[in-house]
Amino acid sequence: MKLRPLQDRILVKRIEEEQVTAGGIFIPDTAKEKPQRGEIVAVGNGKKTEDGKVIPVDLKVGDKVLFGKYAGTDIKVEGQDFLIMREDDILGVIE
Amino acid sequence: MKLRPLQDRILVKRIEEEQVTAGGIFIPDTAKEKPQRGEIVAVGNGKKTEDGKVIPVDLKVGDKVLFGKYAGTDIKVEGQDFLIMREDDILGVIE
Amino acid sequence: MKLRPLQDRILVKRIEEEQVTAGGIFIPDTAKEKPQRGEIVAVGNGKKTEDGKVIPVDLKVGDKVLFGKYAGTDIKVEGQDFLIMREDDILGVIE
Amino acid sequence: MKLRPLQDRILVKRIEEEQVTAGGIFIPDTAKEKPQRGEIVAVGNGKKTEDGKVIPVDLKVGDKVLFGKYAGTDIKVEGQDFLIMREDDILGVIE
Amino acid sequence: MKLRPLQDRILVKRIEEEQVTAGGIFIPDTAKEKPQRGEIVAVGNGKKTEDGKVIPVDLKVGDKVLFGKYAGTDIKVEGQDFLIMREDDILGVIE
Amino acid sequence: MKLRPLQDRILVKRIEEEQVTAGGIFIPDTAKEKPQRGEIVAVGNGKKTEDGKVIPVDLKVGDKVLFGKYAGTDIKVEGQDFLIMREDDILGVIE
Amino acid sequence: MKLRPLQDRILVKRIEEEQVTAGGIFIPDTAKEKPQRGEIVAVGNGKKTEDGKVIPVDLKVGDKVLFGKYAGTDIKVEGQDFLIMREDDILGVIE
């Protein structure tokens, strides 16, 4: 089973955050609104405007991205957890 | 009786989610906002813009789609349960 | 007395839902957000856009339509009950 | 004293609802959101759009109209009660 | 001190409502959302649109106007009370 | 340290309100939503529209202005208190 | 690890506020909505409009900026704290 996201939606596989900082200090998981990382697995064709045009998404499969903790909807595809969100929910690309 | 959805609305027949994962583990039904699958049964002509133009819907009868748990309105046509929702409520197409 | 709806409004006469399914099972009236059927009795000329143009309504008198349970406003014309709602509140046409 | 409504506003004199139906049954006044009738007494020149254009109102003095129970603002002109509302609050014209 | 209102704002001096009707009946001050009268003291140049154009205000100094009870902001200029509100808060002009 | 406001923002130095009216009566400080005066200290280049155009601000440094009590954000620049607000929060210019 | 912000987003490194005023008075940290300073570390390409155009951001890396206390989202990149916010959340540039 493969999922093709519609419009400007993006399918993301979460990347677990490291729990230890550069300095070796453990970070507890209680901070709210903590942004999170993921890898893009599938990308929609782009948002349809009122004029019927399609604006392509500026992200591609394989991009590692940062998003807010509550962005998107959790979905399960063949027993694996993914997030589906809109392009606008992506804060930045990790390079 | 046949129902023709108006504008960018889509008539969907739900597909029951499998309750067992690939690894054989049973998934309880308590997770909120769980997306769900369905098969498209009928599609509207498209949304009318402010200029009176019609933007066709990018989905067709027979497409298997994923949507949010609370998307759309439950309707009953000849004793069968369907969902009627807008194109924008569809998260992705299962291929 | 006759009522001419303004803009994209539609005057609808409710059709009572059958209380028994195809299989002969009685359906209780407690489900919330249950869509309902009606027959169109009068149609407005169409919505006026910001540019002063009029977008005609895609429905006509006699169409049997489906709408959400809480759509529109109940009105009484010569002792009879009707619903007046906007075109966008109509979910689909029953054919 | 005369009041000239601004933009797409309309000055309406309420018409008391008949309290008895065609079949002779008294209707109590407790139903909420009950639409009401009125006669148009004055009409504004029309709504100004973002472009500075004026879209004339499609109603005229003397029209008998139907509006929602909570539409408009009650005003008193020379000891008489009126309602001032926007064109969009008028549901339909009684012909 | 003189105040020049910005954009589509209007400076209004309230006119006290008569407390006695034409028929000589005293009106208590408890009705909520009671519209009120005022005389226009100063008018802004007009609203700036997204395109940078200015739409002149259709009201002039000296106009007697009607407005909702909670429209505008009370201001004090040289010890006198005024109201500053937007053109759209004016319901009508008293002629 | 100097602060250049962005877009249609304006940096304002509050002017203390006189506590005594022309007639010599003391005004207590309890009225809510009391507008306040200030002098403009810096002005942004103007708001960027959806088309990427810049609409210049119609106010200049030195203008004495009136604004609502809760308009803007208090900031401290080199130990002095200022307000930074949008052009639209300015009610009028005192001349 | 480097983060490229998307659209009109900006990556900011907070600058600690001085706790002592010019006059030597200590400022407690309890004032709500206190604006804060930061230095821009990375800038997105600009906001995409409905027409698919990109409006470049008027800020550049190294700019010292002022923003509201609750602007943006806290993120951690390689153990360091940053803020990611939209261009519109920046109140002004410190020069």
Coordinates of N, CA and C in Angstrom, one line a residue, chain G:
Chain G
M1 N 24.8 20.3 11.8 CA 23.4 20.5 11.3 C 23.0 21.9 11.1
K2 N 22.4 22.2 9.9 CA 22.0 23.6 9.6 C 20.5 23.6 9.3
L3 N 19.8 24.6 9.7 CA 18.4 24.7 9.4 C 18.1 25.8 8.4
R4 N 17.4 25.4 7.3 CA 17.0 26.4 6.4 C 15.5 26.7 6.6
P5 N 15.1 27.9 7.1 CA 13.7 28.1 7.3 C 12.9 28.2 6.0
L6 N 11.7 27.8 6.0 CA 10.8 27.8 4.9 C 10.0 29.1 4.8
Q7 N 9.7 29.5 3.5 CA 8.9 30.6 3.2 C 9.4 31.9 3.9
D8 N 8.5 32.6 4.7 CA 8.9 33.9 5.3 C 9.3 33.6 6.8
R9 N 9.8 32.4 7.1 CA 10.2 32.2 8.4 C 11.7 32.6 8.7
I10 N 12.0 32.9 9.9 CA 13.3 33.4 10.3 C 13.8 32.7 11.5
L11 N 15.1 32.3 11.5 CA 15.7 31.7 12.6 C 16.4 32.7 13.5
V12 N 16.1 32.8 14.7 CA 16.6 33.9 15.6 C 17.3 33.3 16.8
K13 N 18.5 33.8 17.2 CA 19.2 33.5 18.4 C 18.9 34.6 19.4
R14 N 18.3 34.3 20.5 CA 17.9 35.3 21.5 C 19.1 36.0 22.1
I15 N 19.0 37.3 22.3 CA 20.0 38.1 23.0 C 19.4 38.4 24.4
E16 N 20.2 38.0 25.4 CA 19.7 38.2 26.8 C 19.5 39.7 27.0
E17 N 18.3 40.1 27.6 CA 18.0 41.4 28.0 C 18.9 41.9 29.1
E18 N 19.3 43.1 29.1 CA 20.0 43.6 30.3 C 19.0 43.8 31.4
Q19 N 19.4 43.4 32.6 CA 18.5 43.5 33.7 C 18.6 44.8 34.5
V20 N 19.5 45.7 34.0 CA 19.7 46.9 34.7 C 19.5 48.1 33.7
T21 N 18.7 49.1 34.1 CA 18.5 50.2 33.2 C 19.6 51.2 33.2
A22 N 19.5 52.2 32.3 CA 20.6 53.2 32.2 C 20.8 53.8 33.5
G23 N 19.7 54.0 34.3 CA 19.9 54.7 35.6 C 20.3 53.8 36.7
G24 N 20.6 52.5 36.3 CA 21.1 51.6 37.3 C 20.0 50.8 38.1
I25 N 18.7 50.9 37.6 CA 17.7 50.2 38.4 C 17.4 48.8 37.8
F26 N 17.4 47.9 38.7 CA 17.2 46.5 38.2 C 15.7 46.3 37.8
I27 N 15.5 45.6 36.6 CA 14.2 45.4 36.1 C 13.8 43.9 36.3
P28 N 12.7 43.7 37.1 CA 12.3 42.3 37.4 C 11.7 41.7 36.1
D29 N 11.7 40.4 36.1 CA 11.3 39.6 34.8 C 9.8 39.3 34.8
T30 N 9.0 40.0 35.5 CA 7.6 39.6 35.6 C 6.7 40.3 34.6
A31 N 7.1 41.4 34.0 CA 6.2 42.1 33.0 C 5.8 41.1 31.9
K32 N 4.5 41.0 31.7 CA 4.0 40.1 30.6 C 4.2 40.8 29.2
E33 N 4.2 39.9 28.1 CA 4.2 40.5 26.8 C 5.5 41.3 26.6
K34 N 6.5 41.1 27.4 CA 7.7 41.9 27.2 C 8.4 41.6 25.9
P35 N 8.7 42.6 25.0 CA 9.4 42.3 23.8 C 10.8 41.8 24.1
Q36 N 11.3 41.1 23.1 CA 12.7 40.6 23.3 C 13.5 40.8 22.1
R37 N 14.9 40.7 22.3 CA 15.8 40.9 21.2 C 16.4 39.6 20.7
G38 N 16.9 39.7 19.5 CA 17.6 38.5 19.0 C 18.4 38.9 17.8
E39 N 19.2 37.9 17.4 CA 20.0 38.1 16.2 C 19.6 37.1 15.1
I40 N 19.4 37.6 13.9 CA 18.9 36.6 12.9 C 20.1 35.7 12.4
V41 N 19.8 34.4 12.4 CA 20.8 33.4 12.1 C 20.5 32.8 10.7
A42 N 19.3 32.8 10.3 CA 18.9 32.2 8.9 C 17.6 32.8 8.5
V43 N 17.4 33.0 7.2 CA 16.2 33.6 6.6 C 15.7 32.8 5.5
G44 N 14.3 32.6 5.5 CA 13.7 31.9 4.4 C 13.7 32.6 3.1
N45 N 13.3 32.0 2.0 CA 13.3 32.6 0.7 C 12.2 33.7 0.5
G46 N 11.2 33.5 1.3 CA 10.0 34.5 1.2 C 8.7 33.8 1.1
K47 N 7.7 34.5 1.4 CA 6.3 34.0 1.4 C 5.8 33.7 0.0
K48 N 5.2 32.6 -0.2 CA 4.6 32.3 -1.6 C 3.2 32.9 -1.6
T49 N 2.8 33.7 -2.5 CA 1.5 34.2 -2.6 C 0.6 33.3 -3.3
E50 N -0.7 33.6 -3.4 CA -1.7 32.8 -4.1 C -1.4 32.6 -5.5
D51 N -0.7 33.6 -6.1 CA -0.3 33.5 -7.5 C 1.0 32.7 -7.7
G52 N 1.6 32.2 -6.6 CA 2.8 31.4 -6.8 C 4.0 32.2 -6.8
K53 N 3.9 33.5 -6.6 CA 5.1 34.4 -6.5 C 5.7 34.3 -5.1
V54 N 7.0 34.7 -5.1 CA 7.7 34.7 -3.8 C 8.1 36.1 -3.4
I55 N 7.6 36.6 -2.3 CA 8.0 37.9 -1.8 C 9.2 37.8 -0.8
P56 N 10.4 38.3 -1.3 CA 11.5 38.1 -0.4 C 11.4 38.8 0.9
V57 N 12.1 38.2 1.9 CA 12.1 38.8 3.3 C 13.0 40.0 3.3
D58 N 12.5 41.1 4.0 CA 13.3 42.3 4.1 C 14.4 42.3 5.2
L59 N 14.7 41.1 5.7 CA 15.7 41.1 6.8 C 16.8 40.2 6.4
K60 N 18.0 40.3 7.0 CA 19.1 39.5 6.6 C 19.9 38.9 7.8
V61 N 20.7 37.9 7.6 CA 21.4 37.3 8.7 C 22.3 38.4 9.3
G62 N 22.3 38.4 10.7 CA 23.1 39.4 11.4 C 22.3 40.5 11.9
D63 N 21.1 40.8 11.3 CA 20.2 41.8 11.8 C 19.8 41.5 13.3
K64 N 19.9 42.6 14.1 CA 19.4 42.5 15.5 C 18.0 43.0 15.5
V65 N 17.1 42.1 16.0 CA 15.7 42.5 15.9 C 14.9 42.4 17.3
L66 N 13.8 43.0 17.3 CA 12.9 43.0 18.4 C 11.6 42.2 18.1
F67 N 11.2 41.4 19.0 CA 10.0 40.6 18.8 C 9.2 40.5 20.1
G68 N 7.9 40.1 19.9 CA 7.1 40.0 21.1 C 7.5 38.7 21.9
K69 N 7.1 38.7 23.2 CA 7.6 37.7 24.1 C 7.1 36.3 23.7
Y70 N 5.9 36.2 23.1 CA 5.4 34.9 22.8 C 5.5 34.6 21.3
A71 N 6.3 35.4 20.5 CA 6.4 35.1 19.1 C 7.2 33.9 18.9
G72 N 6.9 33.1 17.8 CA 7.7 32.0 17.4 C 7.6 30.8 18.2
T73 N 8.4 29.8 17.7 CA 8.5 28.5 18.3 C 9.9 28.2 18.7
D74 N 10.1 27.7 20.0 CA 11.4 27.4 20.5 C 11.9 26.1 19.8
I75 N 13.1 26.1 19.2 CA 13.7 24.9 18.7 C 15.1 24.7 19.2
K76 N 15.6 23.5 19.1 CA 16.9 23.2 19.6 C 17.7 22.6 18.5
V77 N 18.8 23.3 18.1 CA 19.6 22.7 17.0 C 21.0 22.5 17.6
E78 N 21.4 21.2 17.5 CA 22.7 20.8 18.1 C 22.9 21.3 19.5
G79 N 21.9 21.2 20.3 CA 22.0 21.6 21.7 C 21.9 23.1 22.0
Q80 N 21.7 23.9 21.0 CA 21.5 25.3 21.2 C 20.1 25.7 21.0
D81 N 19.6 26.7 21.8 CA 18.2 27.2 21.7 C 18.1 28.3 20.6
F82 N 17.1 28.1 19.8 CA 16.8 29.1 18.8 C 15.3 29.4 18.8
L83 N 14.9 30.4 18.1 CA 13.4 30.7 17.9 C 13.2 30.7 16.4
I84 N 12.1 30.1 15.9 CA 11.8 30.2 14.5 C 10.4 30.9 14.5
M85 N 10.4 32.0 13.7 CA 9.2 32.8 13.7 C 9.0 33.4 12.2
R86 N 7.8 34.0 12.0 CA 7.5 34.5 10.7 C 8.0 36.0 10.7
E87 N 8.3 36.5 9.5 CA 8.8 37.8 9.3 C 7.8 38.8 10.0
D88 N 6.5 38.5 9.9 CA 5.6 39.5 10.5 C 5.6 39.5 12.0
D89 N 6.3 38.6 12.7 CA 6.4 38.6 14.1 C 7.5 39.5 14.6
I90 N 8.3 40.0 13.6 CA 9.4 40.9 14.0 C 8.9 42.3 14.1
L91 N 9.0 43.0 15.2 CA 8.5 44.3 15.4 C 9.4 45.4 14.8
G92 N 10.7 45.2 14.9 CA 11.6 46.2 14.4 C 13.0 45.8 14.4
V93 N 13.9 46.6 13.8 CA 15.3 46.2 13.7 C 16.1 47.3 14.5
I94 N 17.0 46.8 15.3 CA 17.8 47.6 16.2 C 19.0 48.1 15.4
E95 N 19.2 49.4 15.3 CA 20.3 49.9 14.5 C 21.3 50.7 15.3

